[in-house]
């Protein structure tokens, strides 16, 4: 037997307001045709004044906890991935903890931008397996609309707001790859590529929040290479191949990146969960939003082998293999 982090529930939350490509085309020099053809995006959700990263995270967490039947108070670890926290401090995770009524355990934020959920999952998994905690809430939540330059058509059409959450429980399970739980996670960063995707403001530099800047074509090129490499690294760690996967749940940045990554792994498109058309790129929220969608619509079933992956600012990238 081995101690593993078993995924026992998922949830998600989106802002009330949906924004179509046509609506954006009325504001900036773009078109539904360009956005769909280059990215696969048709719609995104944008937070209103009463919606924040914290309120979306709390709603996603509540849905995930409801899916498990456990008491919120039994959660002793919250790791929240975000690049758009409610305040500079305290960590948004602590306000979520308070709203859920599970005070007293561990709660903190992780900043790894679009790879944030993978980083948060890796940290929570390590803490559960080491015995520091027994039940964890891992959340990816963002309000990227607040850091977009709404006059820059090359970036403002790509992103959206939202939150996704999973509940993990430490359990003793059979130690082969058929037992449930997180089987392997690999995380990477290469700070040399910081200027490819960044926000041009910050607490200790400009004293402002700043706006997102991206060299899209360069990010695209690195994304496909890095993702294929880390997926093979995770599979190699557990002695499995892409053929063994039931589902790939990728970071939802661009449908063309998802297609190219699947092709590199010789994975059929039918095994790739795609929500970028509905949600656009929600950064750290995108993987748990997609995972929740595919669990709730019945595609992902108990026993399935599911690969999660993401790549984003830093650059940071990573992948995690889970037996459901
Ligand atoms: O989540 C973090 C990771 N982020 C990503 O993975 C994003 C990766 N990058 C991408 O997804 C793509 O590079 C983009 C979708 C950002 C851009 O697609 P692209 O095919 O690389 O286009 P491009 O940047 O090379 O631009 C092509 C043309 C340019 O016009 P010219 O110079 O050829 O005349 C742009 O000015 O498309 C133009 N363009 C637009 N046209 C209409 C850029 N944005 C738009 C727009 N509407 N919104």
Coordinates of C-alpha atoms in Angstrom, one line a residue, residues 3-321:
X3 CA -0.3 7.0 0.5
X4 CA -1.7 8.9 -2.4
X5 CA -3.7 12.0 -3.0
X6 CA -7.1 10.8 -4.4
X7 CA -9.3 13.3 -6.3
X8 CA -12.8 13.0 -4.7
X9 CA -14.6 16.0 -6.2
X10 CA -14.5 18.9 -8.6
X11 CA -16.3 22.2 -9.1
X12 CA -16.2 25.4 -11.1
X13 CA -17.6 28.9 -11.4
X14 CA -17.9 31.5 -14.1
X15 CA -18.9 35.1 -14.0
X16 CA -22.5 36.0 -14.9
X17 CA -21.6 37.9 -18.1
X18 CA -20.7 36.0 -21.3
X19 CA -18.9 38.0 -24.0
X20 CA -19.0 36.9 -27.6
X21 CA -16.4 37.5 -30.3
X22 CA -18.9 39.8 -32.0
X23 CA -19.2 41.9 -28.9
X24 CA -15.4 42.4 -28.9
X25 CA -15.3 43.1 -32.6
X26 CA -17.5 46.1 -31.9
X27 CA -14.8 47.5 -29.5
X28 CA -11.5 46.6 -31.2
X29 CA -10.3 45.9 -34.7
X30 CA -10.9 42.2 -34.8
X31 CA -13.5 39.7 -36.1
X32 CA -15.2 36.5 -35.1
X33 CA -13.6 34.9 -38.1
X34 CA -10.0 35.8 -37.1
X35 CA -10.5 34.8 -33.4
X36 CA -12.1 31.4 -34.3
X37 CA -9.6 30.5 -37.0
X38 CA -6.5 31.5 -35.0
X39 CA -7.6 30.4 -31.5
X40 CA -10.8 28.4 -31.5
X41 CA -12.3 30.9 -29.0
X42 CA -16.0 31.8 -29.4
X43 CA -16.9 33.1 -26.0
X44 CA -15.4 34.2 -22.7
X45 CA -16.9 35.3 -19.3
X46 CA -15.9 38.6 -17.8
X47 CA -16.3 39.4 -14.1
X48 CA -18.5 42.2 -13.0
X49 CA -17.8 44.7 -10.2
X50 CA -19.3 42.3 -7.6
X51 CA -17.2 39.3 -8.8
X52 CA -13.6 38.8 -7.9
X53 CA -11.0 36.0 -8.0
X54 CA -12.0 35.3 -4.4
X55 CA -15.8 35.1 -4.9
X56 CA -15.3 32.9 -8.0
X57 CA -12.8 30.7 -6.1
X58 CA -15.2 30.3 -3.2
X59 CA -18.1 29.4 -5.6
X60 CA -15.9 26.8 -7.3
X61 CA -14.7 25.4 -4.0
X62 CA -18.3 25.1 -2.7
X63 CA -19.3 23.2 -5.8
X64 CA -16.3 20.8 -5.4
X65 CA -17.0 20.2 -1.7
X66 CA -20.8 19.6 -2.5
X67 CA -19.7 16.9 -5.1
X68 CA -17.9 15.0 -2.3
X69 CA -20.4 15.1 0.5
X70 CA -17.6 15.9 3.0
X71 CA -17.8 18.8 5.6
X72 CA -15.9 21.9 4.5
X73 CA -14.5 22.1 8.1
X74 CA -12.6 18.8 7.5
X75 CA -10.4 20.5 4.9
X76 CA -7.0 21.3 6.4
X77 CA -5.2 22.7 3.4
X78 CA -6.1 25.2 0.7
X79 CA -3.7 26.0 -2.1
X80 CA -5.0 28.7 -4.5
X81 CA -3.3 29.3 -7.8
X82 CA -3.7 32.8 -9.2
X83 CA -1.9 35.7 -10.9
X84 CA -4.8 38.1 -10.2
X85 CA -5.4 38.0 -6.4
X86 CA -8.0 40.1 -4.7
X87 CA -5.4 42.0 -2.7
X88 CA -1.6 42.1 -2.7
X89 CA -1.9 40.4 0.7
X90 CA -3.4 38.5 2.5
X91 CA -3.5 35.5 0.2
X92 CA -6.8 35.0 -1.5
X93 CA -6.8 31.5 -0.2
X94 CA -7.3 32.8 3.3
X95 CA -10.5 34.7 2.4
X96 CA -11.8 31.6 0.7
X97 CA -11.0 29.6 3.8
X98 CA -12.9 32.0 5.9
X99 CA -15.9 32.1 3.5
X100 CA -16.0 28.3 3.6
X101 CA -15.7 28.1 7.4
X102 CA -12.7 25.8 7.6
X103 CA -10.4 28.1 9.6
X104 CA -7.3 26.9 11.3
X105 CA -5.7 24.8 8.6
X106 CA -3.1 25.8 6.0
X107 CA -4.0 28.3 3.3
X108 CA -1.8 30.1 0.8
X109 CA -1.6 31.2 -2.8
X110 CA 0.7 30.0 -5.5
X111 CA 1.8 32.2 -8.5
X112 CA 2.8 30.3 -11.6
X113 CA 0.4 32.0 -14.0
X114 CA -1.2 29.6 -16.5
X115 CA 0.7 26.7 -15.0
X116 CA -0.5 27.7 -11.5
X117 CA -3.0 24.9 -11.1
X118 CA -0.4 22.3 -11.9
X119 CA 2.1 23.9 -9.4
X120 CA -0.7 24.1 -6.7
X121 CA -1.6 20.4 -7.3
X122 CA 2.1 19.4 -7.0
X123 CA 2.5 21.3 -3.8
X124 CA -0.8 20.0 -2.3
X125 CA 0.0 16.4 -3.3
X126 CA 3.5 16.6 -1.7
X127 CA 1.9 18.0 1.5
X128 CA -0.8 15.3 1.6
X129 CA 1.7 12.5 1.0
X130 CA 4.1 13.8 3.7
X131 CA 1.3 13.8 6.2
X132 CA 1.2 17.6 6.7
X133 CA -2.5 17.6 5.8
X134 CA -5.3 15.1 5.2
X135 CA -7.8 16.9 2.9
X136 CA -6.9 19.6 0.4
X137 CA -8.7 22.0 -1.7
X138 CA -6.7 23.0 -4.8
X139 CA -8.1 26.0 -6.7
X140 CA -7.2 27.8 -9.9
X141 CA -9.0 31.2 -10.0
X142 CA -8.4 34.3 -12.1
X143 CA -9.9 37.6 -13.2
X144 CA -7.5 38.3 -16.1
X145 CA -10.0 40.8 -17.5
X146 CA -8.6 43.2 -14.8
X147 CA -5.0 43.1 -16.3
X148 CA -5.9 43.2 -20.0
X149 CA -5.1 46.1 -22.2
X150 CA -8.6 46.4 -23.9
X151 CA -7.0 48.4 -26.7
X152 CA -4.6 45.6 -27.6
X153 CA -6.5 43.3 -30.0
X154 CA -3.6 40.8 -30.0
X155 CA -4.2 39.9 -26.3
X156 CA -7.6 41.2 -25.1
X157 CA -9.6 38.7 -27.3
X158 CA -7.7 35.7 -25.8
X159 CA -8.5 35.7 -22.1
X160 CA -11.5 35.2 -19.8
X161 CA -12.3 34.9 -16.1
X162 CA -13.3 31.9 -14.0
X163 CA -12.4 29.4 -11.3
X164 CA -12.1 25.6 -10.9
X165 CA -11.4 23.5 -7.8
X166 CA -10.7 20.0 -6.8
X167 CA -10.8 18.2 -3.5
X168 CA -8.0 15.8 -2.7
X169 CA -7.9 13.3 0.1
X170 CA -4.9 11.3 1.3
X171 CA -5.6 7.6 1.2
X172 CA -3.7 4.3 1.5
X173 CA -4.2 2.6 -1.9
X174 CA -2.7 -0.2 -3.9
X175 CA 0.8 0.9 -5.1
X176 CA 0.4 -0.1 -8.8
X177 CA -0.9 2.4 -11.4
X178 CA -4.4 0.9 -11.2
X179 CA -5.0 2.4 -7.7
X180 CA -6.6 5.9 -7.6
X181 CA -4.7 9.1 -7.0
X182 CA -2.0 11.3 -8.4
X183 CA 0.6 9.0 -10.0
X184 CA 3.2 11.5 -11.0
X185 CA 3.7 15.3 -11.4
X186 CA 6.6 17.1 -13.2
X187 CA 7.0 20.9 -13.0
X188 CA 9.5 23.2 -14.8
X189 CA 10.4 26.9 -15.2
X190 CA 12.8 28.8 -17.3
X191 CA 13.0 32.5 -16.3
X192 CA 15.0 33.4 -19.4
X193 CA 11.7 33.6 -21.2
X194 CA 10.1 36.1 -18.8
X195 CA 9.8 38.9 -21.4
X196 CA 7.7 36.8 -23.7
X197 CA 4.7 36.9 -21.4
X198 CA 4.5 39.3 -18.5
X199 CA 2.5 42.1 -16.8
X200 CA 4.2 45.6 -17.1
X201 CA 3.5 46.6 -13.5
X202 CA 4.0 45.3 -10.0
X203 CA 4.1 46.2 -6.3
X204 CA 7.8 46.7 -5.9
X205 CA 8.5 48.2 -9.3
X206 CA 5.9 50.6 -10.7
X207 CA 3.5 50.4 -7.7
X208 CA 0.7 49.7 -10.2
X209 CA -1.2 46.6 -11.2
X210 CA 0.0 46.8 -14.9
X211 CA -1.3 45.2 -18.1
X212 CA -0.6 41.8 -19.8
X213 CA 2.0 41.8 -22.6
X214 CA 2.7 38.8 -24.8
X215 CA 4.8 37.8 -27.8
X216 CA 2.1 35.3 -28.9
X217 CA 4.0 33.6 -31.7
X218 CA 7.1 32.8 -29.5
X219 CA 4.9 31.5 -26.6
X220 CA 3.0 29.3 -29.1
X221 CA 6.3 27.8 -30.4
X222 CA 7.6 27.0 -26.9
X223 CA 4.3 25.7 -25.7
X224 CA 4.1 22.9 -28.1
X225 CA 7.7 21.7 -27.5
X226 CA 7.6 22.1 -23.7
X227 CA 4.2 20.4 -23.3
X228 CA 5.1 17.3 -25.5
X229 CA 8.3 17.0 -23.6
X230 CA 6.8 17.2 -20.1
X231 CA 4.0 14.8 -21.0
X232 CA 6.5 12.2 -22.1
X233 CA 8.5 12.8 -18.9
X234 CA 5.5 12.1 -16.7
X235 CA 4.5 9.0 -18.7
X236 CA 8.1 7.7 -18.5
X237 CA 8.2 8.2 -14.8
X238 CA 5.3 5.6 -14.3
X239 CA 6.3 3.4 -17.3
X240 CA 3.1 4.2 -19.3
X241 CA 2.7 5.5 -22.8
X242 CA 0.2 8.0 -24.5
X243 CA -1.8 5.0 -25.6
X244 CA -2.7 4.3 -22.0
X245 CA -4.3 7.7 -21.5
X246 CA -8.1 7.9 -21.5
X247 CA -8.1 11.7 -21.5
X248 CA -5.8 14.7 -21.9
X249 CA -7.0 17.8 -20.1
X250 CA -4.8 20.6 -21.3
X251 CA -4.4 24.2 -20.4
X252 CA -6.9 26.0 -22.7
X253 CA -4.9 28.7 -24.5
X254 CA -5.5 28.0 -28.1
X255 CA -7.2 25.1 -29.9
X256 CA -4.2 25.0 -32.3
X257 CA -1.8 24.3 -29.4
X258 CA -4.0 21.6 -28.2
X259 CA -4.2 19.9 -31.6
X260 CA -0.4 20.2 -32.2
X261 CA 0.4 18.8 -28.7
X262 CA -2.0 15.8 -29.2
X263 CA -0.5 15.2 -32.7
X264 CA 3.0 15.1 -31.2
X265 CA 1.9 12.4 -28.8
X266 CA -0.1 10.6 -31.5
X267 CA -3.1 11.0 -29.3
X268 CA -6.5 11.1 -31.1
X269 CA -8.4 14.4 -30.9
X270 CA -11.4 12.6 -29.4
X271 CA -9.3 12.1 -26.1
X272 CA -8.6 15.8 -25.7
X273 CA -11.0 17.8 -23.5
X274 CA -11.6 21.2 -25.1
X275 CA -13.3 24.1 -23.4
X276 CA -11.3 27.0 -24.9
X277 CA -14.2 27.7 -27.3
X278 CA -16.5 28.5 -24.3
X279 CA -14.2 29.9 -21.7
X280 CA -11.2 31.3 -23.7
X281 CA -7.9 31.3 -21.7
X282 CA -8.6 31.5 -18.0
X283 CA -5.0 31.0 -17.0
X284 CA -4.7 29.0 -13.7
X285 CA -8.5 28.3 -13.8
X286 CA -8.5 26.6 -17.2
X287 CA -7.4 23.1 -16.3
X288 CA -9.7 22.6 -13.4
X289 CA -12.6 24.2 -15.4
X290 CA -12.0 21.7 -18.2
X291 CA -11.6 18.8 -15.8
X292 CA -14.9 19.7 -14.0
X293 CA -16.7 20.0 -17.3
X294 CA -15.6 16.5 -18.5
X295 CA -16.4 14.9 -15.1
X296 CA -19.8 16.5 -14.9
X297 CA -20.8 15.6 -18.5
X298 CA -19.8 12.0 -17.8
X299 CA -16.8 11.7 -20.2
X300 CA -14.2 11.1 -17.4
X301 CA -15.2 8.1 -15.3
X302 CA -13.8 6.4 -12.2
X303 CA -10.7 4.3 -13.2
X304 CA -9.8 6.5 -16.1
X305 CA -6.2 7.6 -16.6
X306 CA -6.2 11.4 -17.0
X307 CA -3.3 13.7 -17.9
X308 CA -3.4 17.4 -16.9
X309 CA -0.9 19.8 -18.5
X310 CA -0.2 23.6 -18.7
X311 CA 2.3 26.1 -19.8
X312 CA 2.5 29.9 -19.2
X313 CA 4.3 33.0 -18.1
X314 CA 7.8 32.5 -16.6
X315 CA 7.9 30.3 -18.6
X316 CA 6.5 27.7 -16.3
X317 CA 5.1 24.4 -17.4
X318 CA 4.1 21.0 -16.0
X319 CA 2.0 17.9 -16.2
X320 CA 0.3 15.6 -13.7
X321 CA -1.1 12.1 -14.2

